[in-house]
mmCIF file of C-alpha atoms in Angstrom:
data_model
loop_
_atom_site.group_PDB
_atom_site.id
_atom_site.type_symbol
_atom_site.label_atom_id
_atom_site.label_comp_id
_atom_site.label_asym_id
_atom_site.label_seq_id
_atom_site.Cartn_x
_atom_site.Cartn_y
_atom_site.Cartn_z
ATOM 1 C CA MET A 26 -7.870 -21.117 37.087
ATOM 2 C CA ARG A 27 -10.188 -24.121 37.077
ATOM 3 C CA PRO A 28 -13.143 -24.318 39.488
ATOM 4 C CA HIS A 29 -13.241 -25.893 42.930
ATOM 5 C CA ALA A 30 -15.718 -28.418 44.365
ATOM 6 C CA TRP A 31 -16.806 -29.007 47.965
ATOM 7 C CA VAL A 32 -18.149 -32.119 49.687
ATOM 8 C CA VAL A 33 -19.613 -31.786 53.185
ATOM 9 C CA GLY A 34 -19.881 -35.094 55.031
ATOM 10 C CA ALA A 35 -16.854 -36.448 53.201
ATOM 11 C CA SER A 36 -15.986 -39.219 55.670
ATOM 12 C CA GLY A 37 -19.125 -41.300 55.013
ATOM 13 C CA GLY A 38 -19.348 -43.959 52.340
ATOM 14 C CA LEU A 39 -21.176 -41.843 49.785
ATOM 15 C CA GLY A 40 -19.320 -38.654 50.734
ATOM 16 C CA ARG A 41 -15.940 -40.281 50.186
ATOM 17 C CA ALA A 42 -17.106 -41.764 46.886
ATOM 18 C CA THR A 43 -18.293 -38.316 45.791
ATOM 19 C CA VAL A 44 -14.862 -36.848 46.527
ATOM 20 C CA GLU A 45 -13.341 -39.634 44.414
ATOM 21 C CA ALA A 46 -15.787 -39.021 41.560
ATOM 22 C CA LEU A 47 -15.106 -35.280 41.521
ATOM 23 C CA VAL A 48 -11.351 -35.895 41.502
ATOM 24 C CA ALA A 49 -11.673 -38.512 38.751
ATOM 25 C CA SER A 50 -13.584 -36.074 36.545
ATOM 26 C CA GLY A 51 -10.420 -33.966 36.194
ATOM 27 C CA ARG A 52 -12.520 -30.793 36.016
ATOM 28 C CA PHE A 53 -11.531 -29.243 39.332
ATOM 29 C CA GLU A 54 -8.392 -27.596 40.584
ATOM 30 C CA GLN A 55 -9.293 -28.496 44.170
ATOM 31 C CA VAL A 56 -11.831 -30.632 45.997
ATOM 32 C CA VAL A 57 -12.414 -29.501 49.577
ATOM 33 C CA ALA A 58 -13.615 -32.405 51.742
ATOM 34 C CA VAL A 59 -15.324 -31.413 55.009
ATOM 35 C CA SER A 60 -16.053 -33.856 57.824
ATOM 36 C CA ARG A 61 -16.249 -34.120 61.602
ATOM 37 C CA GLN A 62 -13.210 -36.381 61.656
ATOM 38 C CA ARG A 63 -10.626 -37.532 59.180
ATOM 39 C CA PRO A 64 -11.689 -40.662 57.291
ATOM 40 C CA ALA A 65 -9.693 -43.849 57.716
ATOM 41 C CA GLY A 66 -8.606 -43.713 54.086
ATOM 42 C CA GLU A 67 -8.287 -40.246 52.618
ATOM 43 C CA VAL A 68 -8.723 -39.634 48.915
ATOM 44 C CA THR A 69 -5.377 -38.631 47.442
ATOM 45 C CA ASP A 70 -4.513 -35.958 44.902
ATOM 46 C CA SER A 71 -4.549 -36.729 41.212
ATOM 47 C CA ALA A 72 -2.369 -35.152 38.557
ATOM 48 C CA GLN A 73 -5.154 -32.642 37.834
ATOM 49 C CA THR A 74 -6.839 -32.157 41.218
ATOM 50 C CA ALA A 75 -5.697 -31.480 44.778
ATOM 51 C CA VAL A 76 -7.781 -32.764 47.708
ATOM 52 C CA ARG A 77 -7.887 -30.763 50.928
ATOM 53 C CA TYR A 78 -9.520 -32.080 54.089
ATOM 54 C CA ARG A 79 -11.071 -29.665 56.569
ATOM 55 C CA LEU A 80 -12.469 -30.696 59.953
ATOM 56 C CA CYS A 81 -15.683 -29.141 61.273
ATOM 57 C CA ASP A 82 -17.991 -30.279 64.075
ATOM 58 C CA HIS A 83 -21.045 -28.905 62.184
ATOM 59 C CA SER A 84 -21.787 -26.318 64.891
ATOM 60 C CA GLU A 85 -22.887 -22.842 63.809
ATOM 61 C CA GLN A 86 -19.658 -21.341 65.121
ATOM 62 C CA GLN A 87 -17.322 -23.753 63.352
ATOM 63 C CA ILE A 88 -19.277 -23.654 60.088
ATOM 64 C CA ALA A 89 -19.000 -19.858 60.085
ATOM 65 C CA GLN A 90 -15.272 -20.017 60.869
ATOM 66 C CA LEU A 91 -14.717 -22.585 58.122
ATOM 67 C CA ALA A 92 -16.608 -20.538 55.542
ATOM 68 C CA ASP A 93 -14.700 -17.381 56.440
ATOM 69 C CA SER A 94 -11.324 -19.115 56.271
ATOM 70 C CA GLU A 95 -12.172 -20.670 52.888
ATOM 71 C CA LYS A 96 -13.741 -17.634 51.213
ATOM 72 C CA ASP A 97 -11.184 -17.688 48.387
ATOM 73 C CA SER A 98 -11.925 -21.334 47.582
ATOM 74 C CA LEU A 99 -15.682 -20.782 47.810
ATOM 75 C CA ALA A 100 -15.421 -17.872 45.372
ATOM 76 C CA HIS A 101 -14.207 -20.435 42.817
ATOM 77 C CA THR A 102 -16.563 -23.288 43.774
ATOM 78 C CA THR A 103 -19.086 -24.448 41.174
ATOM 79 C CA HIS A 104 -20.079 -27.796 42.729
ATOM 80 C CA LEU A 105 -21.208 -28.227 46.338
ATOM 81 C CA VAL A 106 -22.494 -31.552 47.690
ATOM 82 C CA ILE A 107 -23.880 -31.954 51.225
ATOM 83 C CA CYS A 108 -23.997 -35.606 52.291
ATOM 84 C CA ASN A 109 -24.834 -35.417 56.001
ATOM 85 C CA GLY A 110 -27.681 -37.539 57.297
ATOM 86 C CA ILE A 111 -28.803 -39.891 60.040
ATOM 87 C CA LEU A 112 -31.322 -42.737 60.009
ATOM 88 C CA HIS A 113 -30.317 -44.799 63.020
ATOM 89 C CA ARG A 114 -27.944 -45.128 65.954
ATOM 90 C CA PRO A 115 -27.746 -47.874 68.586
ATOM 91 C CA GLU A 116 -30.146 -45.873 70.748
ATOM 92 C CA LEU A 117 -32.153 -44.479 67.830
ATOM 93 C CA GLN A 118 -34.179 -46.574 65.389
ATOM 94 C CA PRO A 119 -36.816 -45.609 62.788
ATOM 95 C CA GLU A 120 -40.306 -45.857 64.235
ATOM 96 C CA LYS A 121 -42.563 -48.633 62.962
ATOM 97 C CA ARG A 122 -45.538 -47.453 65.038
ATOM 98 C CA LEU A 123 -46.643 -44.057 66.334
ATOM 99 C CA GLU A 124 -46.193 -45.299 69.907
ATOM 100 C CA GLN A 125 -42.443 -45.506 69.279
ATOM 101 C CA TRP A 126 -42.122 -41.811 68.385
ATOM 102 C CA SER A 127 -40.425 -39.472 70.881
ATOM 103 C CA TRP A 128 -39.498 -35.807 71.059
ATOM 104 C CA ASP A 129 -35.860 -36.700 71.718
ATOM 105 C CA ALA A 130 -35.549 -38.918 68.655
ATOM 106 C CA MET A 131 -37.254 -36.343 66.454
ATOM 107 C CA ALA A 132 -34.936 -33.598 67.725
ATOM 108 C CA GLN A 133 -31.811 -35.670 66.999
ATOM 109 C CA VAL A 134 -32.912 -36.570 63.485
ATOM 110 C CA MET A 135 -34.066 -33.032 62.655
ATOM 111 C CA ALA A 136 -30.802 -31.547 63.919
ATOM 112 C CA VAL A 137 -28.705 -33.701 61.575
ATOM 113 C CA ASN A 138 -30.969 -34.048 58.535
ATOM 114 C CA LEU A 139 -32.321 -30.488 58.475
ATOM 115 C CA GLY A 140 -30.197 -28.306 60.751
ATOM 116 C CA VAL A 141 -26.753 -29.310 59.497
ATOM 117 C CA PRO A 142 -27.491 -28.819 55.766
ATOM 118 C CA LEU A 143 -29.180 -25.476 56.451
ATOM 119 C CA GLY A 144 -26.257 -24.380 58.599
ATOM 120 C CA TYR A 145 -23.854 -24.998 55.739
ATOM 121 C CA LEU A 146 -26.118 -23.421 53.118
ATOM 122 C CA GLN A 147 -26.487 -20.325 55.287
ATOM 123 C CA GLN A 148 -22.730 -19.781 55.325
ATOM 124 C CA LEU A 149 -21.647 -21.171 51.953
ATOM 125 C CA LEU A 150 -24.265 -19.958 49.463
ATOM 126 C CA PRO A 151 -23.459 -16.239 49.892
ATOM 127 C CA ARG A 152 -19.808 -16.992 49.130
ATOM 128 C CA LEU A 153 -20.334 -18.958 45.907
ATOM 129 C CA PRO A 154 -19.591 -17.239 42.590
ATOM 130 C CA SER A 155 -22.147 -15.576 40.359
ATOM 131 C CA LYS A 156 -21.936 -14.468 36.757
ATOM 132 C CA ALA A 157 -21.752 -10.862 37.910
ATOM 133 C CA HIS A 158 -18.938 -11.447 40.403
ATOM 134 C CA THR A 159 -16.414 -14.119 39.488
ATOM 135 C CA SER A 160 -12.868 -14.413 38.246
ATOM 136 C CA LEU A 161 -13.501 -17.847 36.732
ATOM 137 C CA PRO A 162 -13.031 -17.269 32.988
ATOM 138 C CA THR A 163 -15.494 -19.940 31.817
ATOM 139 C CA TYR A 164 -18.042 -19.716 34.662
ATOM 140 C CA GLN A 165 -21.651 -20.325 33.580
ATOM 141 C CA PHE A 166 -23.469 -21.632 36.652
ATOM 142 C CA GLY A 167 -23.058 -23.477 39.936
ATOM 143 C CA VAL A 168 -24.873 -26.532 41.282
ATOM 144 C CA VAL A 169 -25.631 -27.406 44.901
ATOM 145 C CA ALA A 170 -26.792 -30.968 45.651
ATOM 146 C CA VAL A 171 -28.111 -31.957 49.079
ATOM 147 C CA LEU A 172 -28.813 -35.577 49.948
ATOM 148 C CA SER A 173 -32.504 -36.026 50.605
ATOM 149 C CA ALA A 174 -34.553 -39.237 50.327
ATOM 150 C CA ARG A 175 -37.598 -40.543 48.515
ATOM 151 C CA VAL A 176 -39.249 -41.191 51.892
ATOM 152 C CA GLY A 177 -39.457 -37.401 52.283
ATOM 153 C CA SER A 178 -42.076 -37.370 49.517
ATOM 154 C CA ILE A 179 -45.641 -36.940 50.799
ATOM 155 C CA GLY A 180 -47.158 -38.127 47.530
ATOM 156 C CA ASP A 181 -44.974 -41.229 47.417
ATOM 157 C CA ASN A 182 -45.646 -42.319 51.012
ATOM 158 C CA GLY A 183 -47.701 -45.470 50.715
ATOM 159 C CA LEU A 184 -45.931 -47.516 53.399
ATOM 160 C CA GLY A 185 -45.980 -45.306 56.508
ATOM 161 C CA GLY A 186 -43.535 -45.663 59.387
ATOM 162 C CA TRP A 187 -40.254 -43.846 59.980
ATOM 163 C CA TYR A 188 -41.994 -40.769 61.388
ATOM 164 C CA SER A 189 -38.924 -38.755 62.363
ATOM 165 C CA TYR A 190 -36.834 -39.588 59.305
ATOM 166 C CA ARG A 191 -39.669 -38.970 56.848
ATOM 167 C CA ALA A 192 -40.568 -35.679 58.531
ATOM 168 C CA SER A 193 -36.943 -34.516 58.549
ATOM 169 C CA LYS A 194 -36.514 -35.159 54.830
ATOM 170 C CA ALA A 195 -39.864 -33.541 53.974
ATOM 171 C CA ALA A 196 -38.811 -30.503 56.016
ATOM 172 C CA LEU A 197 -35.436 -30.486 54.270
ATOM 173 C CA ASN A 198 -37.145 -30.502 50.870
ATOM 174 C CA MET A 199 -39.307 -27.526 51.851
ATOM 175 C CA ALA A 200 -36.293 -25.623 53.162
ATOM 176 C CA LEU A 201 -34.345 -26.352 49.977
ATOM 177 C CA GLN A 202 -37.224 -25.197 47.764
ATOM 178 C CA THR A 203 -37.450 -22.003 49.817
ATOM 179 C CA ALA A 204 -33.711 -21.466 49.402
ATOM 180 C CA ALA A 205 -33.974 -22.163 45.665
ATOM 181 C CA VAL A 206 -36.598 -19.438 45.262
ATOM 182 C CA GLU A 207 -34.563 -16.946 47.301
ATOM 183 C CA TRP A 208 -31.280 -17.701 45.557
ATOM 184 C CA GLY A 209 -32.948 -17.676 42.176
ATOM 185 C CA ARG A 210 -33.279 -13.955 42.827
ATOM 186 C CA ARG A 211 -29.977 -13.386 44.639
ATOM 187 C CA ASN A 212 -27.781 -15.507 42.365
ATOM 188 C CA PRO A 213 -29.641 -16.566 39.194
ATOM 189 C CA SER A 214 -26.652 -18.626 38.039
ATOM 190 C CA LEU A 215 -27.077 -21.079 40.947
ATOM 191 C CA LYS A 216 -29.073 -24.332 40.796
ATOM 192 C CA LEU A 217 -30.219 -26.350 43.838
ATOM 193 C CA MET A 218 -31.184 -30.014 43.799
ATOM 194 C CA ALA A 219 -32.391 -32.524 46.396
ATOM 195 C CA PHE A 220 -30.911 -35.922 45.570
ATOM 196 C CA HIS A 221 -32.241 -39.365 46.468
ATOM 197 C CA PRO A 222 -29.339 -41.828 46.132
ATOM 198 C CA GLY A 223 -31.417 -44.981 46.469
ATOM 199 C CA THR A 224 -30.276 -47.776 48.750
ATOM 200 C CA VAL A 225 -26.492 -47.547 48.913
ATOM 201 C CA GLU A 226 -24.145 -50.058 50.512
ATOM 202 C CA THR A 227 -23.138 -47.882 53.474
ATOM 203 C CA PRO A 228 -23.572 -48.207 57.256
ATOM 204 C CA LEU A 229 -26.737 -46.069 57.032
ATOM 205 C CA SER A 230 -28.597 -48.743 55.060
ATOM 206 C CA GLU A 231 -27.034 -51.835 56.638
ATOM 207 C CA PRO A 232 -29.906 -52.806 58.997
ATOM 208 C CA PHE A 233 -32.521 -52.436 56.241
ATOM 209 C CA ARG A 234 -31.215 -54.553 53.357
ATOM 210 C CA THR A 235 -32.776 -57.934 54.099
ATOM 211 C CA ASN A 236 -35.802 -57.588 51.803
ATOM 212 C CA LEU A 237 -34.197 -55.749 48.902
ATOM 213 C CA ALA A 238 -34.936 -56.907 45.384
ATOM 214 C CA PRO A 239 -31.956 -58.110 43.324
ATOM 215 C CA GLY A 240 -30.017 -55.167 41.953
ATOM 216 C CA GLN A 241 -31.604 -52.651 44.317
ATOM 217 C CA LEU A 242 -28.469 -52.222 46.445
ATOM 218 C CA ARG A 243 -25.984 -49.901 44.755
ATOM 219 C CA GLN A 244 -22.323 -49.234 45.383
ATOM 220 C CA PRO A 245 -21.262 -45.762 46.597
ATOM 221 C CA SER A 246 -18.969 -45.303 43.592
ATOM 222 C CA GLU A 247 -21.808 -45.955 41.141
ATOM 223 C CA VAL A 248 -24.130 -43.481 42.855
ATOM 224 C CA ALA A 249 -21.440 -40.820 43.255
ATOM 225 C CA GLN A 250 -20.455 -40.980 39.592
ATOM 226 C CA GLY A 251 -24.113 -40.705 38.636
ATOM 227 C CA LEU A 252 -24.571 -37.722 40.944
ATOM 228 C CA VAL A 253 -21.622 -35.841 39.454
ATOM 229 C CA ALA A 254 -22.948 -36.521 35.939
ATOM 230 C CA LEU A 255 -26.453 -35.443 36.984
ATOM 231 C CA MET A 256 -25.131 -32.189 38.449
ATOM 232 C CA GLY A 257 -23.510 -31.482 35.096
ATOM 233 C CA ARG A 258 -26.906 -31.697 33.366
ATOM 234 C CA GLN A 259 -28.650 -29.178 35.631
ATOM 235 C CA ARG A 260 -29.456 -25.606 34.608
ATOM 236 C CA PRO A 261 -30.442 -22.696 36.875
ATOM 237 C CA ASP A 262 -34.209 -22.069 36.961
ATOM 238 C CA GLY A 263 -34.947 -20.659 40.426
ATOM 239 C CA GLN A 264 -36.548 -23.938 41.498
ATOM 240 C CA LEU A 265 -35.463 -27.010 43.411
ATOM 241 C CA SER A 266 -35.123 -30.242 41.452
ATOM 242 C CA TYR A 267 -36.061 -33.343 43.489
ATOM 243 C CA LEU A 268 -34.340 -36.184 41.650
ATOM 244 C CA ASP A 269 -33.444 -39.797 42.230
ATOM 245 C CA TRP A 270 -30.207 -41.535 41.283
ATOM 246 C CA ARG A 271 -31.553 -42.239 37.774
ATOM 247 C CA GLY A 272 -32.318 -38.555 37.203
ATOM 248 C CA ASP A 273 -36.088 -39.097 37.468
ATOM 249 C CA THR A 274 -38.234 -36.476 39.209
ATOM 250 C CA ILE A 275 -39.763 -37.524 42.541
ATOM 251 C CA PRO A 276 -43.261 -36.217 43.426
ATOM 252 C CA TRP A 277 -43.404 -33.855 46.372
#
């Protein structure tokens, strides 16, 4: 049996492209695509890989039910990508000044950018294979990639602004590093990475593209293919790797 891959947040632009990239690699028997609602255009099976869509509202209850119902697939999953994130909504915009910050906005952004990834990690990580307990004949290690952002870096913050979004990504990075340390002990064959995709042509970045330098806006397919390749170069070390789309390390 060949391994499985999972993509959480599969209906977004980058999530869908990641499903496509995993299928195109031909390495996986199945790709499980999780989203709140079915995407307008679903990725279809290839000759080598089946795609299965699962709906989940990202609540604790439904995440737990999903993980329990998919325990057999998770036991064969070597690649997990979590793509959920929020930057803006019609009623929610990144703060340019401290006076624009509010508890409500912070709570919404933290719930999606920190709470949802942690909710999935809580339920999925214990069910992923390890070298000691797996029926995959060629299993060596697994890789978990969670979409973070460069603006979550404290050392790289020279512009200011975006209080809630920056704080949510910095908190996510800390939570992921904490999980990496814990799971380095519990499953030493597992590697965690926080991934900064750059500015991708998706609805998330649409209001913020006006001042981009030429070549700075990337297509979802390009970033997704790079992410899958980057995951293949990782090795378990009990630490979180904080990497951008080029594979360069981002300062904390």
